[in-house]
CSV table of C-alpha atoms in Angstrom, one decimal:
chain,number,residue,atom,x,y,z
R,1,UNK,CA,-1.3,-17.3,-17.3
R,2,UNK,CA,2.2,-18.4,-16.6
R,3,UNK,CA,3.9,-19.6,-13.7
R,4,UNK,CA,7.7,-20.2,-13.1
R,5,UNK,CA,8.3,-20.2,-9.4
R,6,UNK,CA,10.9,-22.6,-7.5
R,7,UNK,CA,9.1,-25.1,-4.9
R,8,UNK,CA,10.8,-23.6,-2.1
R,9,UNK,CA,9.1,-19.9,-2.6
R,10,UNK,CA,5.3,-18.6,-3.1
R,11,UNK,CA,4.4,-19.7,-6.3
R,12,UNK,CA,2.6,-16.9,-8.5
R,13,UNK,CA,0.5,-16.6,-11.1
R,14,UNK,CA,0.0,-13.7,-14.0
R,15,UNK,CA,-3.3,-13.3,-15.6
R,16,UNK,CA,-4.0,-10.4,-17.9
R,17,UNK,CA,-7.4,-9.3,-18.6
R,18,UNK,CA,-8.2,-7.0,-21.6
R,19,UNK,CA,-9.9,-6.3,-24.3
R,20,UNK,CA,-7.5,-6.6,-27.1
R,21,UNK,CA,-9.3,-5.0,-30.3
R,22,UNK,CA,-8.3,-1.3,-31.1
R,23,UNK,CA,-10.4,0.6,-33.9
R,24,UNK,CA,-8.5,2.1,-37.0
R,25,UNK,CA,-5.9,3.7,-35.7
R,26,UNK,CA,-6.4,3.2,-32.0
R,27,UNK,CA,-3.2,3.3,-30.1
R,28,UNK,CA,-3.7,3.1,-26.3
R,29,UNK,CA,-4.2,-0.5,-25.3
R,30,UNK,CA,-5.6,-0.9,-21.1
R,31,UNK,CA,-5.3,-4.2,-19.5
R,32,UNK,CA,-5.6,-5.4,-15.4
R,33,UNK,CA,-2.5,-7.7,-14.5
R,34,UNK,CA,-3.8,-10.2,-11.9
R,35,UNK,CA,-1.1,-11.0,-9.4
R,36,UNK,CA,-1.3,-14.1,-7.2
R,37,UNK,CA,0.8,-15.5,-4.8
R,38,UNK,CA,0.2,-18.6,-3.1
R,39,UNK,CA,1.7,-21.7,-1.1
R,40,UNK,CA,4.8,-20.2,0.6
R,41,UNK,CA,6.8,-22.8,2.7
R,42,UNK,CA,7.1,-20.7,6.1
R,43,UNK,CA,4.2,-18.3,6.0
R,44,UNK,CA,1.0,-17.9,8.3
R,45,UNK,CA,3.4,-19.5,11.3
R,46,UNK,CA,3.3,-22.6,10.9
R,47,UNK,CA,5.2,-24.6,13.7
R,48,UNK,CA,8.3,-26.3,12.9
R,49,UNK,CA,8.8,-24.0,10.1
R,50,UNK,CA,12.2,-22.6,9.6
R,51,UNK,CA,13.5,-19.6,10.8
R,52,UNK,CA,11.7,-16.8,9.3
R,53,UNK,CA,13.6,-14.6,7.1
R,54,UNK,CA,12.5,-11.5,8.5
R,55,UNK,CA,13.0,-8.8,10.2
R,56,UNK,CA,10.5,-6.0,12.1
R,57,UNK,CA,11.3,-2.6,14.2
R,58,UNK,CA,7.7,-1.0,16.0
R,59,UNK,CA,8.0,2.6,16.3
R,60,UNK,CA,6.4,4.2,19.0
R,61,UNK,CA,5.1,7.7,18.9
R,62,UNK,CA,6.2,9.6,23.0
R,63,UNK,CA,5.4,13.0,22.0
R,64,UNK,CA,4.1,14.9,24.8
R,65,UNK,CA,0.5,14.7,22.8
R,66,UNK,CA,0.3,10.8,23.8
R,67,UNK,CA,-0.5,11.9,26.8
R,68,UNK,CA,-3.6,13.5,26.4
R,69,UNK,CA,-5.3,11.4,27.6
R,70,UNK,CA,-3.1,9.5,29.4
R,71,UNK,CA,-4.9,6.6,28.6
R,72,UNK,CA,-3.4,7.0,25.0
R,73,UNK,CA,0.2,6.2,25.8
R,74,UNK,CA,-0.7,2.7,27.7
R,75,UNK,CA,-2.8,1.3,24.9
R,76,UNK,CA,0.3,2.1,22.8
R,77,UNK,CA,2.7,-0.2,25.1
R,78,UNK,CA,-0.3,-2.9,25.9
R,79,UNK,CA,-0.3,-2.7,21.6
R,80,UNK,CA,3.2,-3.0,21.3
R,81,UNK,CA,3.4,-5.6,23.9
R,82,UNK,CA,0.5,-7.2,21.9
R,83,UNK,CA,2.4,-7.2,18.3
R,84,UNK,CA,5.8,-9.0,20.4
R,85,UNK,CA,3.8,-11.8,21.5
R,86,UNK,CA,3.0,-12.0,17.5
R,87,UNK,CA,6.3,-12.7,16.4
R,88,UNK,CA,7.3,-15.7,16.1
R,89,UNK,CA,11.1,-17.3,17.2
R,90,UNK,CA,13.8,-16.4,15.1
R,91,UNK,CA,12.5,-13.2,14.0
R,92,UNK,CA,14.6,-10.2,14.2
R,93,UNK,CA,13.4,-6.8,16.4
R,94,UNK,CA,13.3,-4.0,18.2
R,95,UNK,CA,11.3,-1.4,19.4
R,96,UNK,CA,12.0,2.5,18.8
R,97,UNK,CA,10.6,5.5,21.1
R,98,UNK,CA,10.0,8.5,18.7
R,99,UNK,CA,10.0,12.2,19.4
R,100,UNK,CA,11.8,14.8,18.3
R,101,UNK,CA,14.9,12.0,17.7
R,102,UNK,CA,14.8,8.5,18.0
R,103,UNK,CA,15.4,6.2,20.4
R,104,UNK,CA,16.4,2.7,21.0
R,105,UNK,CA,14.0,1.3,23.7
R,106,UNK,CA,14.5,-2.5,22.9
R,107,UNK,CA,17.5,-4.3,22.6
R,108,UNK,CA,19.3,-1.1,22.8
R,109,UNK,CA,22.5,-2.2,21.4
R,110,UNK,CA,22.4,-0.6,17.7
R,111,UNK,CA,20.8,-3.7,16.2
R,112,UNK,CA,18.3,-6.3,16.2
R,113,UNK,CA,17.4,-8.9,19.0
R,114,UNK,CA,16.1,-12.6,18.1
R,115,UNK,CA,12.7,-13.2,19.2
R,116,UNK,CA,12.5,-15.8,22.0
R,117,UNK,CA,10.7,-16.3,25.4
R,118,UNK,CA,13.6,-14.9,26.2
R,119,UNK,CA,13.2,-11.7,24.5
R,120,UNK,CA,9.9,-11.1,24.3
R,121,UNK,CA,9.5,-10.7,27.6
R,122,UNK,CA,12.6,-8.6,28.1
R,123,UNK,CA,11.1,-6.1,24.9
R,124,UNK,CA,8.0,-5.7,26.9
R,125,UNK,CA,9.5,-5.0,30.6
R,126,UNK,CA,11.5,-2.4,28.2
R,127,UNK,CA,8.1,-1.0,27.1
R,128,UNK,CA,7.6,0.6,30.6
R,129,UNK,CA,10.3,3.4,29.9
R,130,UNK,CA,7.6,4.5,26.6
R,131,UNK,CA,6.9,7.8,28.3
R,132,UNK,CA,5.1,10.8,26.5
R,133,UNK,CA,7.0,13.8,26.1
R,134,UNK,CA,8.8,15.9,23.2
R,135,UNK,CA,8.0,16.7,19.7
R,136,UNK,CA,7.4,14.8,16.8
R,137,UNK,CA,10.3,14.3,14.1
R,138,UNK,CA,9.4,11.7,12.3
R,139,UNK,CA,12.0,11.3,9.5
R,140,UNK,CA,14.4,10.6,12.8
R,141,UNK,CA,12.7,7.5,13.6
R,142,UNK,CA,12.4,6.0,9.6
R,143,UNK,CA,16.2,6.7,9.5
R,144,UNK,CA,16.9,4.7,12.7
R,145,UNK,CA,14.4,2.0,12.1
R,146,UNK,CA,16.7,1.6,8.2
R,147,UNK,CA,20.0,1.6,10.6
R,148,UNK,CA,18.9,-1.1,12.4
R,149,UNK,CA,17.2,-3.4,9.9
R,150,UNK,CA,20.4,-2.9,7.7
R,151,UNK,CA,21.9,-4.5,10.6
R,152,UNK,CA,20.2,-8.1,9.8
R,153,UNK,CA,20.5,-10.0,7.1
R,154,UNK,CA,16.8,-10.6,6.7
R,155,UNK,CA,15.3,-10.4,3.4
R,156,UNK,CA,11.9,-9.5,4.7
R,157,UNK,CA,12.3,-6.4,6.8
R,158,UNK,CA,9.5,-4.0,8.1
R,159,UNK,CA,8.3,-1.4,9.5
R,160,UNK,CA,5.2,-0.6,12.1
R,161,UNK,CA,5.1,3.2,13.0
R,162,UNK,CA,2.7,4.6,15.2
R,163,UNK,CA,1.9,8.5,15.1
R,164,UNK,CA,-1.1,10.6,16.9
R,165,UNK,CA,0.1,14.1,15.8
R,166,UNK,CA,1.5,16.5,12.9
R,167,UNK,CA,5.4,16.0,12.1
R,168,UNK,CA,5.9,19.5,13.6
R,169,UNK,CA,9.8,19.4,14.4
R,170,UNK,CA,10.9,18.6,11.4
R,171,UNK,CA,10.6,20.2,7.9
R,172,UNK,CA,8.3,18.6,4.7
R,173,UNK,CA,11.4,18.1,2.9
R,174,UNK,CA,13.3,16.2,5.5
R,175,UNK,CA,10.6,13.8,6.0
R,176,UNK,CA,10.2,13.5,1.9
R,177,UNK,CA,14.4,13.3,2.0
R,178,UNK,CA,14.1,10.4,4.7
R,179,UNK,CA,11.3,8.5,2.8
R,180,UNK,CA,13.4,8.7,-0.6
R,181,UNK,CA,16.5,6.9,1.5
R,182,UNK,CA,13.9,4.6,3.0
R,183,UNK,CA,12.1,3.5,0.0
R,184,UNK,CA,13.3,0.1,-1.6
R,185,UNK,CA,15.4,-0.8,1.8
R,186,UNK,CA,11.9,-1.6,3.9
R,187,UNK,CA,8.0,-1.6,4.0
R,188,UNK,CA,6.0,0.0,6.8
R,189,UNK,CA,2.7,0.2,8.0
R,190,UNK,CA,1.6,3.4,9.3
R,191,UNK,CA,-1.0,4.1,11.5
R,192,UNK,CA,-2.8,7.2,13.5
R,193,UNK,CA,-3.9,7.4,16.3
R,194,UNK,CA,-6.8,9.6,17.6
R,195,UNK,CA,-7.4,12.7,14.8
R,196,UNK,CA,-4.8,15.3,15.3
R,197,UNK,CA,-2.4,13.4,13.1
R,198,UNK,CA,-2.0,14.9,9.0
R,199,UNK,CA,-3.9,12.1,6.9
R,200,UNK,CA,-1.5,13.0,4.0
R,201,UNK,CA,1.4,12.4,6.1
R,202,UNK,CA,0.5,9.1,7.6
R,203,UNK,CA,-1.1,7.7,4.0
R,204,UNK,CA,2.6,9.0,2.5
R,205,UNK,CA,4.7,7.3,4.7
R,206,UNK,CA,2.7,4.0,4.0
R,207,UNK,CA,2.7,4.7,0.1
R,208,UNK,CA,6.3,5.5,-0.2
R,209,UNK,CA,7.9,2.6,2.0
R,210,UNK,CA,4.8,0.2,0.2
R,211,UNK,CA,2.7,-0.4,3.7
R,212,UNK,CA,-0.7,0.1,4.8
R,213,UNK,CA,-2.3,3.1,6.4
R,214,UNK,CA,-5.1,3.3,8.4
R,215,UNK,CA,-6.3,5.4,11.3
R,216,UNK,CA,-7.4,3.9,15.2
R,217,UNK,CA,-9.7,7.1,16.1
R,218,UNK,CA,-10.0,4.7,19.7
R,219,UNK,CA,-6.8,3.9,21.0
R,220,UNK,CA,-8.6,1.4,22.9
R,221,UNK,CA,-8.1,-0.3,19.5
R,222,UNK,CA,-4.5,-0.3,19.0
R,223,UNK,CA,-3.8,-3.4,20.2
R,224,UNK,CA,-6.2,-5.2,18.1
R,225,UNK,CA,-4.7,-3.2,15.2
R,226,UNK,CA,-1.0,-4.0,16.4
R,227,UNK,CA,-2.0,-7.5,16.2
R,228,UNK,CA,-3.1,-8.1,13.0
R,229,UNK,CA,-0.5,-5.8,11.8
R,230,UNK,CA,2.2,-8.1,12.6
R,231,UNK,CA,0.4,-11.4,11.9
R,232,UNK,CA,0.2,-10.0,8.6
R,233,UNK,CA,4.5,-9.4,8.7
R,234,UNK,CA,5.1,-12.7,10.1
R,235,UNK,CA,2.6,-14.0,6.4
R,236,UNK,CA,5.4,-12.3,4.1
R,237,UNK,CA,7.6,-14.9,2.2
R,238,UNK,CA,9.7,-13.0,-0.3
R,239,UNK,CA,10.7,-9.3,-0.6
R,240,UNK,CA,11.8,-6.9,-3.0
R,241,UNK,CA,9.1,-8.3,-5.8
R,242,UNK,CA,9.0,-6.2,-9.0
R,243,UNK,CA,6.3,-5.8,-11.6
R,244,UNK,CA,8.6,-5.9,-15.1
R,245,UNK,CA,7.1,-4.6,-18.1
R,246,UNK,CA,8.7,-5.4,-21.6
R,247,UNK,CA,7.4,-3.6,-24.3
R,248,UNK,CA,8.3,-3.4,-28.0
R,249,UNK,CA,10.1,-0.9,-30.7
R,250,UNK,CA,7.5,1.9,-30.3
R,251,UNK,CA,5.5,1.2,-27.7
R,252,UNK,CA,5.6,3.4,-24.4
R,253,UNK,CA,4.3,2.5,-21.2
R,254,UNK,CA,1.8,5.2,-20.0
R,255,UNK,CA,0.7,4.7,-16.6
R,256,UNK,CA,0.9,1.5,-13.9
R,257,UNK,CA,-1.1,1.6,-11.0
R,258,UNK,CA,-1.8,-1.0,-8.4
R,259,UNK,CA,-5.4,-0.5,-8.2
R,260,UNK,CA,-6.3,-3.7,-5.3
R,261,UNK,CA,-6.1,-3.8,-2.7
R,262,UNK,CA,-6.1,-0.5,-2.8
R,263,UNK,CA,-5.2,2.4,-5.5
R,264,UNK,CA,-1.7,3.2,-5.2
R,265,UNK,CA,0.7,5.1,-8.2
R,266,UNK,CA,3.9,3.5,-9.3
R,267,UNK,CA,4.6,5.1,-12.5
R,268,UNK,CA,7.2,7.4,-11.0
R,269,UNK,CA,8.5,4.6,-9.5
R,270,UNK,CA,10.2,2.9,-12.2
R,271,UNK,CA,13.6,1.7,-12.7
R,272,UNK,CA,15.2,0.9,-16.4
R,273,UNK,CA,15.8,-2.7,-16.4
R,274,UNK,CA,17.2,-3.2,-19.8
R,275,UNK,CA,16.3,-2.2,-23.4
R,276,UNK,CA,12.4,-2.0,-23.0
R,277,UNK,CA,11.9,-2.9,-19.9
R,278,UNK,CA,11.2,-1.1,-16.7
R,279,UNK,CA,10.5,-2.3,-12.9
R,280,UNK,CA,8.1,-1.1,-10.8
R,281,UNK,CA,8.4,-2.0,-7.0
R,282,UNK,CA,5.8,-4.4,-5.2
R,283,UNK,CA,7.1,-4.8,-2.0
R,284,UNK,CA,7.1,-8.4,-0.2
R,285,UNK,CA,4.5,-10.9,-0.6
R,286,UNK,CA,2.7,-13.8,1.5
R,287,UNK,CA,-0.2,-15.7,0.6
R,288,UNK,CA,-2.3,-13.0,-1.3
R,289,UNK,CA,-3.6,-11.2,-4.6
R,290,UNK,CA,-3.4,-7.8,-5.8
R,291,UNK,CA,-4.3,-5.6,-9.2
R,292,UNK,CA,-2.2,-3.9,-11.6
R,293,UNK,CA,-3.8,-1.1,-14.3
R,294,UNK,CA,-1.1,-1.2,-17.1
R,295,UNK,CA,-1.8,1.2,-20.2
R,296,UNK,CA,0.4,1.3,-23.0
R,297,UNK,CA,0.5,3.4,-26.0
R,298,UNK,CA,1.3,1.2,-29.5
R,299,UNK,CA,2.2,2.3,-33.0
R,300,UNK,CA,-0.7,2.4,-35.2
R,301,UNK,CA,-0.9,-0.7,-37.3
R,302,UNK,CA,-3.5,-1.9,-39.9
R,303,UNK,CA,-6.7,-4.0,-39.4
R,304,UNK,CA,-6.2,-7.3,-38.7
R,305,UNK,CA,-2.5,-6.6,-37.6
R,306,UNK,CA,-1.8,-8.0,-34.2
R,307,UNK,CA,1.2,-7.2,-31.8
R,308,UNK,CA,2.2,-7.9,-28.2
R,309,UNK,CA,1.9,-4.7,-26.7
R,310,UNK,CA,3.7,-5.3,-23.4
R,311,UNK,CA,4.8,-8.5,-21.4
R,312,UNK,CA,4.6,-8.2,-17.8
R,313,UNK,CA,6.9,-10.5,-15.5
R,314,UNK,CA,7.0,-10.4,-11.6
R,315,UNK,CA,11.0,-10.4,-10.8
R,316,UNK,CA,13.0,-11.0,-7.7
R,317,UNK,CA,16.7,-10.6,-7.0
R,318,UNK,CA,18.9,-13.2,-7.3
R,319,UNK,CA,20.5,-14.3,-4.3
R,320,UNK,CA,24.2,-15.0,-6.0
R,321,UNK,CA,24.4,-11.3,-8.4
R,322,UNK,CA,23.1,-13.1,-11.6
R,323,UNK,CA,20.3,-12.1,-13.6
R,324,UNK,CA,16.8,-11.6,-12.0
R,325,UNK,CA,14.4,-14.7,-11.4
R,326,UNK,CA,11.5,-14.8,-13.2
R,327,UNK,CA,8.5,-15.8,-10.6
R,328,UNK,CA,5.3,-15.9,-13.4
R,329,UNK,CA,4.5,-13.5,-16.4
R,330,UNK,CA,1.5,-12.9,-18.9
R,331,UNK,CA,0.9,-11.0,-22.1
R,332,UNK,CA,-0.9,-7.8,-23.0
R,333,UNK,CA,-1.9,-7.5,-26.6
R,334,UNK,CA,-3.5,-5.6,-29.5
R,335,UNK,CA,-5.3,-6.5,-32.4
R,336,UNK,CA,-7.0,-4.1,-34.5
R,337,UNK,CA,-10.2,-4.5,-36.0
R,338,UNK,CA,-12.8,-2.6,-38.4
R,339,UNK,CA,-15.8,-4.4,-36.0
R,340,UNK,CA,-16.8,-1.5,-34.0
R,341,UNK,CA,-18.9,-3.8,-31.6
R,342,UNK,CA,-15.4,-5.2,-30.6
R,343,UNK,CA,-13.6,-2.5,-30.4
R,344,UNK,CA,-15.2,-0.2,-27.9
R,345,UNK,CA,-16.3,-2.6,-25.8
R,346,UNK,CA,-14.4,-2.3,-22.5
R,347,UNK,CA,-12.9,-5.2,-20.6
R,348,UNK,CA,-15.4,-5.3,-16.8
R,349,UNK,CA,-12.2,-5.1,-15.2
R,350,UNK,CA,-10.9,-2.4,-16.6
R,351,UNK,CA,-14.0,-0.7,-15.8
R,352,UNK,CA,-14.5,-1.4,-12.6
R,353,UNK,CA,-10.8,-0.3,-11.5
R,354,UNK,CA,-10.9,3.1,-13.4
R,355,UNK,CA,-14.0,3.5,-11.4
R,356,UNK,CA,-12.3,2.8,-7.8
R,357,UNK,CA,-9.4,5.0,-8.9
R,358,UNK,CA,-11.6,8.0,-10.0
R,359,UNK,CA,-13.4,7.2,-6.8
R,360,UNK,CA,-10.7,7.9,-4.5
R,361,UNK,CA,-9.8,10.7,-6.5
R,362,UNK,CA,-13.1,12.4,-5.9
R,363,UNK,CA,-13.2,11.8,-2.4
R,364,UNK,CA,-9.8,13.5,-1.8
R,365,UNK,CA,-10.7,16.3,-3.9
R,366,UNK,CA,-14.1,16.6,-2.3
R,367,UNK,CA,-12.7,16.5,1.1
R,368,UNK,CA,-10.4,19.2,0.5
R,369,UNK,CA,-13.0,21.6,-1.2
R,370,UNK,CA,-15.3,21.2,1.7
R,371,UNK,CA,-12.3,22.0,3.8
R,372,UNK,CA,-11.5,24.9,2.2
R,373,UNK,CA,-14.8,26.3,2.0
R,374,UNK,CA,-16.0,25.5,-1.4
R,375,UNK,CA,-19.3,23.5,-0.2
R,376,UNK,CA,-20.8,23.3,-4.1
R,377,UNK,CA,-17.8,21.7,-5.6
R,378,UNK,CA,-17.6,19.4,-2.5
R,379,UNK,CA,-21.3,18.5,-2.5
R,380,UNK,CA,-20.7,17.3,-6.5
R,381,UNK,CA,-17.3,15.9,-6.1
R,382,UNK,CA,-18.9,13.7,-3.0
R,383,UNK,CA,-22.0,13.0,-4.9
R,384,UNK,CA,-20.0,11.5,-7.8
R,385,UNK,CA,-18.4,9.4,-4.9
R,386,UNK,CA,-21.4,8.0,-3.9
R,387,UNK,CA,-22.6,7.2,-7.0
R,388,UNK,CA,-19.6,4.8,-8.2
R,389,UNK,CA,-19.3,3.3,-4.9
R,390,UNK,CA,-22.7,2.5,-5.1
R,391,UNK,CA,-22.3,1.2,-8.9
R,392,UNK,CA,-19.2,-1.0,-8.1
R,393,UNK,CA,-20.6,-2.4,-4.8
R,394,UNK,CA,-17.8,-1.0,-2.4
R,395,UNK,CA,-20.1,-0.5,0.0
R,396,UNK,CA,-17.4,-0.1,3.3
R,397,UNK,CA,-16.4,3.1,1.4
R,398,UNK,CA,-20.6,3.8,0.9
R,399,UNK,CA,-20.9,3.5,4.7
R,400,UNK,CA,-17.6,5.7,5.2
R,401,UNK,CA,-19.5,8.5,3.2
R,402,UNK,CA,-22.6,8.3,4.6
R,403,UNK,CA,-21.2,10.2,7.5
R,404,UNK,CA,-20.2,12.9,5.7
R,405,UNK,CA,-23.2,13.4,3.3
R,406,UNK,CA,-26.7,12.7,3.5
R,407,UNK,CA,-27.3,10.2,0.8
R,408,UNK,CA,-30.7,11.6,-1.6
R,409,UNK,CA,-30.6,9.2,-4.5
R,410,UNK,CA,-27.2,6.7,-4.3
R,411,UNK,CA,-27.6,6.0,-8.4
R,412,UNK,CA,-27.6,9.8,-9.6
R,413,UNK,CA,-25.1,10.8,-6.8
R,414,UNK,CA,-27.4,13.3,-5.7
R,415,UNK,CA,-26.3,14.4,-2.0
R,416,UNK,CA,-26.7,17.2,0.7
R,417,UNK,CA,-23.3,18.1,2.9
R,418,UNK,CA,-24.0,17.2,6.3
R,419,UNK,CA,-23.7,20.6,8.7
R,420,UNK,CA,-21.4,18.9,11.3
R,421,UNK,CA,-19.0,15.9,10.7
R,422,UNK,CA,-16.9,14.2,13.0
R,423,UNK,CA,-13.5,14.7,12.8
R,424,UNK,CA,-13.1,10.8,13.4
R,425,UNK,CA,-15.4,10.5,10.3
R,426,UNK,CA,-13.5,13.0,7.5
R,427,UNK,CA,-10.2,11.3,8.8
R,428,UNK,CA,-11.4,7.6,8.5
R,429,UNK,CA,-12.7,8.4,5.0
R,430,UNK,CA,-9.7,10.5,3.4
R,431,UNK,CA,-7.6,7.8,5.1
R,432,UNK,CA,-9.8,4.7,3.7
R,433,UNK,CA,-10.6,6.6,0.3
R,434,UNK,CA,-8.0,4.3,-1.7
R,435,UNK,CA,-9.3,0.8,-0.4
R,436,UNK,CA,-11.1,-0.7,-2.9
R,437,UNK,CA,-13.2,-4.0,-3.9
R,438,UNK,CA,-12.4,-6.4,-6.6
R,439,UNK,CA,-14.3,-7.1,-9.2
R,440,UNK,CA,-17.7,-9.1,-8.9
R,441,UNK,CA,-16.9,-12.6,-10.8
């Protein structure tokens, strides 16, 4: 476990668990990086603190859908209204209206306003113009929300996007197009509203631009949602974090995946950072921990040879153009051994976090073969669900499937389909199916 961290930022910690021994001629080496962040000297809004570093747009889905019921479109102002009140002075903002375009609804002015009393309540006597109507483009409103967060300074800038329908004015490719030019400038936190929204889309957006996604089947919710949505922001101490993994002459990286809070693939996602070494994007980081499954293949090497098969680094941006600063790093290594009792034992991390990914992976698949009519391969697919959430404890995602099967025997996986499932409950599971719960120490 290393840390190297400056007083004035988070400090974080590395710590690798593994099992190091490889058999005769055993090459692929699997270890979970434990990233830890704590004791940031603004975060959780503290009073007195400096001004915060950050900076937030809230966009607002107006499509003519928010309107049925009408209901719909006030809890989105009162939750928007709700999130301002979060933010705390000196915090840069502004509130987009999104249908087929985008609109400025708050400040207006093609950039960010400074939160104040002030402010706050000006943004939320702007809220009253949030009226339904229009399609739904939302590509438009990512690219405006970048426009105006490239307008601040802020290290720290986010997103909060709020959708209850299908992106039906615009095509897959511009949304994926917008996303690409979107990705690395902010996070964002998507949410749907209601169930007539596209799960993939929503849990997309979120994955692409590092954020959360979630669905509020009530919109009664919303501003419960909005709430801890931007109390979470205002948390966030330093942005643009990379995972850096170093390996050796011969050794390949295979695969990274954040696998805590929830499962979430970054091997496309690198970018060379020297001979060896490659990034892989984290986001921006308050007081908090999260899980990393690195696998790397290694040359074969003899018994009782030992090598370091990777070294992984968290990395930030220097502020003056120099080289990177190291914030904490930890080692991932191989020894191989003719003891077969230590050699294929596997590390209870490692474990446990194949099992959460293969359990989201089932529950998507399974979701999508009941949808399309195979109910045999959903009824297995589902069944395997149930049995590793019931083996590694993750009993929210248990509870989630429960509604969607009828549970016969939890440790074989044995289930029936249920006949009718609400549409609130297939979308909260396919939504939720990539939370997952650390391991039992």
């Amino acid at each position: 476990m290393s840390n190297l961290s400056k007083p004035d930022v988070p400090r974080f910690a590395v710590d690798v668990y593994q099992n190091e021994f490889l058999p005769e001629g055993g090459r692929e080496v699997n270890a979970i990086v434990t990233v830890t962040s704590t004791g940031g000297g603004t975060g959780g809004g503290v009073s007195g603190a400096s001004a915060p570093d950050t900076a937030v747009v809230i966009m607002v889905d107006c499509s003519g859908s928010m309107d049925y019921p009408p209901t719909k479109m006030r809890n989105a102002r009162e939750a928007t209204a709700a999130a301002i009140d979060v933010l705390r002075d000196g915090v840069s903002f502004a509130v987009v209206a999104g249908t087929h375009q985008a609109k400025e609804v708050y400040p207006g002015v093609g950039r960010l306003a400074v939160a104040d009393a002030t402010t706050r309540a000006q943004a939320k006597e702007a809220l009253r113009k949030l009226s339904p109507g229009g399609g739904t483009a939302i590509g438009t409103w990512l690219r405006l929300a970048d426009r105006l967060l490239a307008s601040s300074d802020a290290s720290i800038r986010h997103g909060i996007l709020l959708t209850d329908g299908r992106n039906e004015h615009e095509e897959p490719d511009a949304l994926r197009a917008s996303l690409d030019a979107c990705a690395g400038r902010f996070t964002c936190d998507a949410r749907g509203v209601g169930t007539d929204w596209e799960v993939k889309e929503v849990t997309g957006i979120a994955s692409a631009l590092l954020g959360s996604a979630d669905i509020v089947a009530d919109p009664a919710g919303l501003a419960s949602d909005f709430t801890g949505m931007m109390e979470n922001v205002m948390g966030k101490e330093l942005a643009d974090v990379s995972l850096r993994l170093w390996t050796p002459q011969g050794a390949e990286v295979q695969f990274v995946k954040q696998v805590a809070p929830v499962v979430r693939e970054l091997t496309d996602r690198r970018t060379e950072a020297g001979p060896r070494a490659g990034d892989y994007p984290t986001g921006s980081w308050g007081d908090e921990s999260r899980d990393y499954h690195v696998c790397v293949r290694v040359p074969d090497a003899g018994v009782g040879r030992e090598m370091l098969a990777a070294r992984a680094s968290l990395v930030r941006p220097s502020r003056d153009g120099s080289a990177p600063e190291t914030l904490a790093q930890g080692l991932v290594r191989a020894l191989w051994t003719d003891d077969l009792a230590a050699s294929t034992t596997i590390n209870p991390q490692v474990a446990h976090y194949t099992g959460q990914a293969e359990l989201a992976q089932v529950i998507q698949q399974g979701l999508e073969l009941r949808k399309s009519g195979d109910l045999d391969g959903a009824t297995a697919k589902l069944g395997r669900a149930v049995q590793l959430a019931n083996r590694s404890g993750n009993e929210d995602t248990a509870k989630l499937l429960a509604k969607v099967v009828d549970v016969v025997d939890a440790v074989n996986g044995t289930v029936r389909l249920k006949a009718k499932v609400s549409a609130e409950a297939e979308k909260t599971l396919e939504t939720r199916s990539t939370k997952t719960v650390r391991v039992k120490k």
